[in-house]
Tab-separated table of C-alpha atoms in Angstrom:
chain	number	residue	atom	x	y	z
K	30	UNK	CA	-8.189	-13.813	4.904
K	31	UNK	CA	-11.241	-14.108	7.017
K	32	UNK	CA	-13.588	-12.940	4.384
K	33	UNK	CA	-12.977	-16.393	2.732
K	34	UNK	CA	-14.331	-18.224	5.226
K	35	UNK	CA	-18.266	-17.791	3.757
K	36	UNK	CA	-17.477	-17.580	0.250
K	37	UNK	CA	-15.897	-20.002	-2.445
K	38	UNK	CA	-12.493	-17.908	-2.458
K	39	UNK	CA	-12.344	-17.816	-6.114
K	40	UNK	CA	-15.693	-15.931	-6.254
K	41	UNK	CA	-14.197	-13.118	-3.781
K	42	UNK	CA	-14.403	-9.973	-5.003
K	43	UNK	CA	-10.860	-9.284	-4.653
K	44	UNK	CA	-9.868	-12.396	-5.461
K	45	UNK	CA	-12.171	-12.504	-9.043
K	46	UNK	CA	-11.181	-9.188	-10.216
K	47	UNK	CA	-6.829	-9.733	-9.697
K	48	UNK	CA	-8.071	-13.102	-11.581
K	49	UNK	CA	-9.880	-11.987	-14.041
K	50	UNK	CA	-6.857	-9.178	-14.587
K	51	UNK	CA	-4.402	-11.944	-15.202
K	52	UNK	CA	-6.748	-13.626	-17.797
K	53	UNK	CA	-6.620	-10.090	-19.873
K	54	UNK	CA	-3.183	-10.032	-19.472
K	55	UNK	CA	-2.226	-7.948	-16.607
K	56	UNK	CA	0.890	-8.959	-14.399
K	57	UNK	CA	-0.508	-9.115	-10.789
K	58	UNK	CA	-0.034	-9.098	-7.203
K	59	UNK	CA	-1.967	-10.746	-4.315
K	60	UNK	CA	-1.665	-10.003	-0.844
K	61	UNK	CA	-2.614	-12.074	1.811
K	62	UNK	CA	-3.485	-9.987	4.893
K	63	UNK	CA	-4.133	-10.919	8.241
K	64	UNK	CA	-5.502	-8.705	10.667
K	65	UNK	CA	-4.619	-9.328	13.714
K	66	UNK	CA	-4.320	-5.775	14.988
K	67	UNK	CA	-7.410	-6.248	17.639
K	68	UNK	CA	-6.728	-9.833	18.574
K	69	UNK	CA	-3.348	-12.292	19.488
K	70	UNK	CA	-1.517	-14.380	17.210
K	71	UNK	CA	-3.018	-18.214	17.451
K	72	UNK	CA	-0.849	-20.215	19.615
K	73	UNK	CA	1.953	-22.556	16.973
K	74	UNK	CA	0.087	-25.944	17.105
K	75	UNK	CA	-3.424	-24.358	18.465
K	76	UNK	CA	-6.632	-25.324	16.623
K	77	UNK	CA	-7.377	-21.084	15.791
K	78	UNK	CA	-3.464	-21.576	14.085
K	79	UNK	CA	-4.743	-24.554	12.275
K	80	UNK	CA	-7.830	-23.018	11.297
K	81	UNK	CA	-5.578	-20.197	9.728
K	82	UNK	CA	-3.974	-22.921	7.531
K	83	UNK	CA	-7.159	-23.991	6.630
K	84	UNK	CA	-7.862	-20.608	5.348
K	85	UNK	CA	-4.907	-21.197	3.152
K	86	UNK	CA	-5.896	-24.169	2.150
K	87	UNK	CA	-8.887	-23.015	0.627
K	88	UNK	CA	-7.193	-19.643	-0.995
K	89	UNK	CA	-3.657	-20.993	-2.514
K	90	UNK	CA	-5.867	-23.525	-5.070
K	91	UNK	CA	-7.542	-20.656	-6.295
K	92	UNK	CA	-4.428	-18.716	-7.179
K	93	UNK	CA	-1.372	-20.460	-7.345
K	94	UNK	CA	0.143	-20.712	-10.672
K	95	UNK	CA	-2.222	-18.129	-11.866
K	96	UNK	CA	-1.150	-14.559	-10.276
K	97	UNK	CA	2.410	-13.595	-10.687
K	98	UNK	CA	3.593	-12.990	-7.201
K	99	UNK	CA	1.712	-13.493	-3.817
K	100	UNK	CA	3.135	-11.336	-0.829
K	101	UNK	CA	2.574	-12.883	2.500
K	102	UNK	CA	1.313	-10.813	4.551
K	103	UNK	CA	0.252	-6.640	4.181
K	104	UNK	CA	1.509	-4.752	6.818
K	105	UNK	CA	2.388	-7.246	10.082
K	106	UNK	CA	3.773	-4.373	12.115
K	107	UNK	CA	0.787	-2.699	11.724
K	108	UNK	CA	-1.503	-5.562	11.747
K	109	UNK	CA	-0.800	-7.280	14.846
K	110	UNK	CA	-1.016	-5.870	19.050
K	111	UNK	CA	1.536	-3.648	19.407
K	112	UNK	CA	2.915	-5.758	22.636
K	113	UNK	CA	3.348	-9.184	20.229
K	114	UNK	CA	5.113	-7.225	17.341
K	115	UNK	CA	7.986	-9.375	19.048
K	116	UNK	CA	9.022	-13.334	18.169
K	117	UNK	CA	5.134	-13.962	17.964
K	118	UNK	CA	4.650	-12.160	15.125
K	119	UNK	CA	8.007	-13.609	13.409
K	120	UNK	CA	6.624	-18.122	14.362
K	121	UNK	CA	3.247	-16.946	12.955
K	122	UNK	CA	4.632	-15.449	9.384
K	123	UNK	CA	7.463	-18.119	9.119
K	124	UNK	CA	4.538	-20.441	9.475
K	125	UNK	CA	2.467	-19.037	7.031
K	126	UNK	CA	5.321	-18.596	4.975
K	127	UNK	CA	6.471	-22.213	4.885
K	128	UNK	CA	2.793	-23.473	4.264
K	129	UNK	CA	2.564	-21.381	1.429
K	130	UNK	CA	5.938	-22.541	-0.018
K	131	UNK	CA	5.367	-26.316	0.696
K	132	UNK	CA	2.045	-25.668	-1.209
K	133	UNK	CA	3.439	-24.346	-4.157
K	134	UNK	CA	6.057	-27.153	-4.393
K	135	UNK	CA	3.645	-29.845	-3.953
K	136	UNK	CA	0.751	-28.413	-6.217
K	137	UNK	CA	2.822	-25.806	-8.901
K	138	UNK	CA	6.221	-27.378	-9.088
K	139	UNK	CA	9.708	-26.276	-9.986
K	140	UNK	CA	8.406	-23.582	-12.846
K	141	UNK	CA	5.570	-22.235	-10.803
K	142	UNK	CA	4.569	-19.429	-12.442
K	143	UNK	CA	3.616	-17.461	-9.031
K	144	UNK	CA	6.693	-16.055	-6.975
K	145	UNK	CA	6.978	-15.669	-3.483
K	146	UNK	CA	7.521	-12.256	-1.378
K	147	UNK	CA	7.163	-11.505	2.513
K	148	UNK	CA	5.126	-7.935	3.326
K	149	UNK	CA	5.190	-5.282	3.802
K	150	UNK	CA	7.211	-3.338	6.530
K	151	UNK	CA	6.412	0.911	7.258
K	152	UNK	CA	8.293	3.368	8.764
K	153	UNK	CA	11.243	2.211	8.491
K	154	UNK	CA	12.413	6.052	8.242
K	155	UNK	CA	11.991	5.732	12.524
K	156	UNK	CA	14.458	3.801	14.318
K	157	UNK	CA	12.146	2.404	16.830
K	158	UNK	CA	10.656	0.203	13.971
K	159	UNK	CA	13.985	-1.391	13.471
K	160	UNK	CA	13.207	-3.771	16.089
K	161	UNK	CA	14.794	-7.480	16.595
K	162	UNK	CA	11.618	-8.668	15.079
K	163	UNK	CA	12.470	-6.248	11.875
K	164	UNK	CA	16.071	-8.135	11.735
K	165	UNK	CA	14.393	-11.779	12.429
K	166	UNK	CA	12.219	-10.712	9.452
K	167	UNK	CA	14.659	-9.888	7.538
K	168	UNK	CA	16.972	-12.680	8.394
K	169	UNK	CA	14.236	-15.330	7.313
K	170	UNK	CA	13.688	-13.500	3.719
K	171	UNK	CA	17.350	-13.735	3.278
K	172	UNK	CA	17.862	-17.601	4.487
K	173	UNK	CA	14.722	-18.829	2.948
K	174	UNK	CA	15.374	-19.879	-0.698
K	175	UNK	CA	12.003	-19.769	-2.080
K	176	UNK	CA	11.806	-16.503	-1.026
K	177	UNK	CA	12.141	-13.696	-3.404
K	178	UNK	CA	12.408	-10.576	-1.205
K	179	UNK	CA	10.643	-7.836	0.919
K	180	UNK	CA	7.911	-5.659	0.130
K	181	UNK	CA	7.746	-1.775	1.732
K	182	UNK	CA	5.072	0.843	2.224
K	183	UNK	CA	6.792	3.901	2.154
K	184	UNK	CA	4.538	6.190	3.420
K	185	UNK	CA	6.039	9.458	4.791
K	186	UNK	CA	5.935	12.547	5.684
K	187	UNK	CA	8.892	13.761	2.921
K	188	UNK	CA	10.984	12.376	-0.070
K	189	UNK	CA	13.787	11.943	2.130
K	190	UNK	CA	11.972	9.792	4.358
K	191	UNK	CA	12.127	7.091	1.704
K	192	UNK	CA	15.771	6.066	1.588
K	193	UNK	CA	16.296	4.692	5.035
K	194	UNK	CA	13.442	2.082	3.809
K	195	UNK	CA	15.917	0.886	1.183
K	196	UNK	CA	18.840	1.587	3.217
K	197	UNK	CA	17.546	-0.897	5.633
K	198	UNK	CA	16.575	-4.104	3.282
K	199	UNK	CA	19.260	-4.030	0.569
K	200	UNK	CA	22.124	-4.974	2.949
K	201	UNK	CA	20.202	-7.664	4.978
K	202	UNK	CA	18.934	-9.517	1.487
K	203	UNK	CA	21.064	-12.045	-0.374
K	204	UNK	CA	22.555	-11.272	-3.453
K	205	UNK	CA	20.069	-11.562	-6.367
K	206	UNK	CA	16.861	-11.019	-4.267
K	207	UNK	CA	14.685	-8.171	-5.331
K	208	UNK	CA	12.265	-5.649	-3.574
K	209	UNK	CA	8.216	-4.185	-4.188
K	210	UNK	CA	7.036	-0.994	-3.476
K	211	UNK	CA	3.408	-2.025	-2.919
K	212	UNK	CA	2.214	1.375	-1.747
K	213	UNK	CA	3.844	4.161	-1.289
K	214	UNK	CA	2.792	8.040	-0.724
K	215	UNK	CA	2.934	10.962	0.898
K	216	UNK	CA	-0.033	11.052	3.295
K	217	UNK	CA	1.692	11.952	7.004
K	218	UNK	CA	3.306	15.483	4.823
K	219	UNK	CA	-0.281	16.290	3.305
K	220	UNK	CA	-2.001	15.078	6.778
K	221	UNK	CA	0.337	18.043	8.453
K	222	UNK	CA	-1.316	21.078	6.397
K	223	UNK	CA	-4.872	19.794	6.597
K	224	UNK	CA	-5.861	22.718	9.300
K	225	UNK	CA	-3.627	25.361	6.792
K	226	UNK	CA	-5.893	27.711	5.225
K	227	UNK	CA	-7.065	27.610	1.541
K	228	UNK	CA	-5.629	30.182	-0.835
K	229	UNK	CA	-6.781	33.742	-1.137
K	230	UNK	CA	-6.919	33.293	-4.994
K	231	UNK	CA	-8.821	29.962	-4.725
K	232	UNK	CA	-11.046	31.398	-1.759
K	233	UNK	CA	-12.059	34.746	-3.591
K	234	UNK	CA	-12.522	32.861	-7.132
K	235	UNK	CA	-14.845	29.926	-6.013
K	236	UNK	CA	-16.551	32.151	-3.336
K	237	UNK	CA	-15.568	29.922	-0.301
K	238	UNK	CA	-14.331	32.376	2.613
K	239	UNK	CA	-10.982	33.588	3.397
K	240	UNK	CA	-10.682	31.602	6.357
K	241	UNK	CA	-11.702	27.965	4.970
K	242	UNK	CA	-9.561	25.443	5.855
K	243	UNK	CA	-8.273	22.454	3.620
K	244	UNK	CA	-10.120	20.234	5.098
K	245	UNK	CA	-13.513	22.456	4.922
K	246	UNK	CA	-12.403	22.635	1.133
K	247	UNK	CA	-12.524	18.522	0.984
K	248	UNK	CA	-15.335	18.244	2.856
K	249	UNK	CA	-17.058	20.322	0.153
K	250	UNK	CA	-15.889	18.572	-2.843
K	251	UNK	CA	-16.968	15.315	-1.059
K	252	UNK	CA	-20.574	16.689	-0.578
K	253	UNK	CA	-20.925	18.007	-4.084
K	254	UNK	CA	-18.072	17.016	-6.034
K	255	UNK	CA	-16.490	19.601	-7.570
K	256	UNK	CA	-15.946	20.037	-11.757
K	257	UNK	CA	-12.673	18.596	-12.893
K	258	UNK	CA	-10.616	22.028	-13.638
K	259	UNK	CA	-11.995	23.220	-9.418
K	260	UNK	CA	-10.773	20.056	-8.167
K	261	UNK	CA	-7.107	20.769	-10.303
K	262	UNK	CA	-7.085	24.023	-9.303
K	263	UNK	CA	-7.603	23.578	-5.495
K	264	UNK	CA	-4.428	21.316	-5.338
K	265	UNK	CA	-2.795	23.714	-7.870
K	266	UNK	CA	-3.300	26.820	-5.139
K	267	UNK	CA	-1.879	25.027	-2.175
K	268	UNK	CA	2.265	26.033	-2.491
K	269	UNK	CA	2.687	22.862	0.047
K	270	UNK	CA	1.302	20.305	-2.103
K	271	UNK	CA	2.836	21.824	-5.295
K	272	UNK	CA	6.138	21.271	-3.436
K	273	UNK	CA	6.062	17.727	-4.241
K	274	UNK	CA	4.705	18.198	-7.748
K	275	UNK	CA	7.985	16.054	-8.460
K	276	UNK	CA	6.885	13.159	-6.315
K	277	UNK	CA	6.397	9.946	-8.282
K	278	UNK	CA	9.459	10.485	-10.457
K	279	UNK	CA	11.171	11.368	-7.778
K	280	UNK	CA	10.533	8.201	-5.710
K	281	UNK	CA	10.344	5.741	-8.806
K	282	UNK	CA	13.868	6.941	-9.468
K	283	UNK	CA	15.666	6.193	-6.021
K	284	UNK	CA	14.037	2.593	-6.554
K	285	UNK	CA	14.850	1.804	-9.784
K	286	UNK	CA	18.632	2.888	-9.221
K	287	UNK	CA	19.086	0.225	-6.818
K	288	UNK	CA	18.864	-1.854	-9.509
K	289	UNK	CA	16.563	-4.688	-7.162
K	290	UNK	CA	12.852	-3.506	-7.462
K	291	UNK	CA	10.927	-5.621	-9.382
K	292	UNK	CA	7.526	-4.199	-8.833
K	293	UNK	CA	6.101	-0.861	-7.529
K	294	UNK	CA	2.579	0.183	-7.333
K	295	UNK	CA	0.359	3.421	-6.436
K	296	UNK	CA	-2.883	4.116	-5.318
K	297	UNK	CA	-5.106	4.296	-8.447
K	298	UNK	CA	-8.384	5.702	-7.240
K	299	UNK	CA	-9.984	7.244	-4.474
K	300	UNK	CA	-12.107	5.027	-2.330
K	301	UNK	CA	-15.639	5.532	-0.213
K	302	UNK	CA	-13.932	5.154	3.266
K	303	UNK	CA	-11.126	8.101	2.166
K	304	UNK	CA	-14.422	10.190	2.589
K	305	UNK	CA	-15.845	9.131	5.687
K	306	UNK	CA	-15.365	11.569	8.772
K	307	UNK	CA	-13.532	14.221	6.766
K	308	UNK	CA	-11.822	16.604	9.409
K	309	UNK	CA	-8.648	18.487	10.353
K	310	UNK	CA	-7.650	14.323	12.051
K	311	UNK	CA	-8.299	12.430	8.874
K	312	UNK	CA	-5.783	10.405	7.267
K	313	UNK	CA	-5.807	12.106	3.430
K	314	UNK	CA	-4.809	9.028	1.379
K	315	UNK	CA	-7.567	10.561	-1.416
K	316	UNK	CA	-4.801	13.186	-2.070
K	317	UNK	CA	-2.359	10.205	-3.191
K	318	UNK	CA	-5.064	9.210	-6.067
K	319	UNK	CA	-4.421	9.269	-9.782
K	320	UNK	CA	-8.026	9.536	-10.212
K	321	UNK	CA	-10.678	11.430	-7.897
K	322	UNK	CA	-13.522	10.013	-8.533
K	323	UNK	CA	-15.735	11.106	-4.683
K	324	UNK	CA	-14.121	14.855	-5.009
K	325	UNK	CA	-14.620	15.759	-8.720
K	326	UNK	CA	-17.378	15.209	-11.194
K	327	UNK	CA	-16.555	12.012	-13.780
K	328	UNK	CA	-16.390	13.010	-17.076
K	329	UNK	CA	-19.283	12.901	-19.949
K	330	UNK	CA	-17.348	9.440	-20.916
K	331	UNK	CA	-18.059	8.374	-17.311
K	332	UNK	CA	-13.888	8.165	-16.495
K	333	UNK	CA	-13.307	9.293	-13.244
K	334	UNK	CA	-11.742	12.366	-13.535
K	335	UNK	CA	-8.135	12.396	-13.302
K	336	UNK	CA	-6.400	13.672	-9.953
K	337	UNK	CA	-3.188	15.263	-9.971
K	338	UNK	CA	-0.731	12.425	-10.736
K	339	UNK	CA	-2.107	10.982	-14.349
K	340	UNK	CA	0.520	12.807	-16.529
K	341	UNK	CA	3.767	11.859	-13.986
K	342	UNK	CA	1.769	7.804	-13.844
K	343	UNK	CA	2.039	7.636	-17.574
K	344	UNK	CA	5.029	8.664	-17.803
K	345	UNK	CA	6.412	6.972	-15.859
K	346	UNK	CA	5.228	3.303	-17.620
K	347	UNK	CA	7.441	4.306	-20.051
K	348	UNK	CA	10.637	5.000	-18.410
């Protein structure tokens, strides 16, 4: 939200491309994210709250009516001090919340083409994130009307990890109310085998020595991005990443037999800041990517070339 504040919103980057995705056709999703992670909540009634509302004042023209669902907020556990993840967090999101739907009623009306969801909440695999705040969140999705449902961010460190996410929100949503999956992946299980050495067969055929590490082997295809088929076969050789060859199916199906998700996404490409400060401590999302385009050469067409997931992403559009 505060990159609005010097630019006309509708000529934000993010903001022009998810609009000019919707004029081609595509369904779409905006977030609105507030970071608050390295600074309090505005006191209710403060001029920095009203200044928020502001900011909302200038976005919601721009895209109500005209993107098909807006989740408010991205990740508020994540993306607030970890000492005001408490009621604070809860009176600033119900406020945001409430301006957004009074906007929509006043300026879209009773067919408003844009739908309403509250976002996102991760981890909810640990217990400790099933904090009163978690139930007060929960409780206001299910007692406000306009409200559709939740959004998660499964991301784990196993399959199994993704159950107690739905687990958690089906029972505390009203009947009717539906779910996204706005990101979801397994970063925290590929994050735990980034210091595991590379494959003898991998090692001896692309000459890097036995002892590499898979984050030495990253760090390579980042600073001379490797062909297509090397990039494939890396992930091919590592037995702990082919263990969850199954992944996206896997996860799209315990969603969809809920019978409540209306949307889920996945990370599409690779991104510059996935490459910054590669080591053994990195975060790995670039190993979530259907396409790879910082650790393997684009093609002759200039596509990105593909990462592992393209064959399981198509198929699963048509499931």
């Amino acid at each position: 939200m505060p990159e609005v504040d010097d630019v006309d919103p509708a000529e934000h980057v993010g903001i022009a491309g998810i609009l000019d995705a919707a004029r081609r056709g595509y369904h779409t999703i905006l977030t609105l994210k507030f970071p608050y992670n390295n600074a309090s909540f505005p006191e209710p009634g403060s001029e920095a709250a009203a200044a928020e509302l502001d900011r909302l004042d200038r976005v919601l023209p721009a895209v109500m009516g005209r993107v098909d669902i807006i989740m408010i907020g991205n990740e508020p556990f994540i993306e607030s001090l970890p000492a005001e993840r408490d009621h604070r967090l809860n009176e600033f999101y119900e406020t945001v919340a409430r301006h957004v739907i009074d906007h929509r009623a006043e300026h879209c009306g009773e067919n408003c083409a844009t739908t309403l969801y509250m976002g996102a909440l991760n981890r909810l695999d640990l217990e400790d994130n099933r904090t009163p705040a978690a139930e007060r969140w929960m409780t206001f999705v299910r007692e406000t009307p306009e409200i559709e449902g939740v959004s998660i961010h499964p991301h784990i460190p196993g399959s199994e990890n993704a159950r107690p996410f739905v687990d958690y929100i089906l029972p505390r949503m009203r009947a009717g109310q539906t779910f996204l999956v706005t990101e979801f992946s397994l970063v925290w299980y590929w994050k735990q085998h980034m210091s595991d050495t590379v494959s003898a067969g991998f090692a001896s055929t692309y000459g890097f020595a036995p002892d590499t590490k898979i984050w030495e082997v990253v760090q390579a295809a980042i600073d001379d991005p490797f062909r297509e088929h090397q990039w494939h076969d890396f992930l091919t050789s590592c037995d702990w990443f082919m263990q969850q060859s199954g992944f996206l199916q896997e996860q799209m199906r315990l969603y969809r037999d809920t019978g409540r998700l209306a949307v889920a996404t996945y990370g599409f490409r690779q991104q510059e800041d996935m490459t910054t400060n590669m080591g053994p401590d990195k975060d790995p999302w670039l190993f979530n990517s259907v396409f790879a385009p910082y650790t393997a050469q684009s093609r002759d067409s200039g596509m990105a070339a593909p990462g592992y997931w393209l064959d399981a992403f198509r198929s699963l559009q048509n499931v």
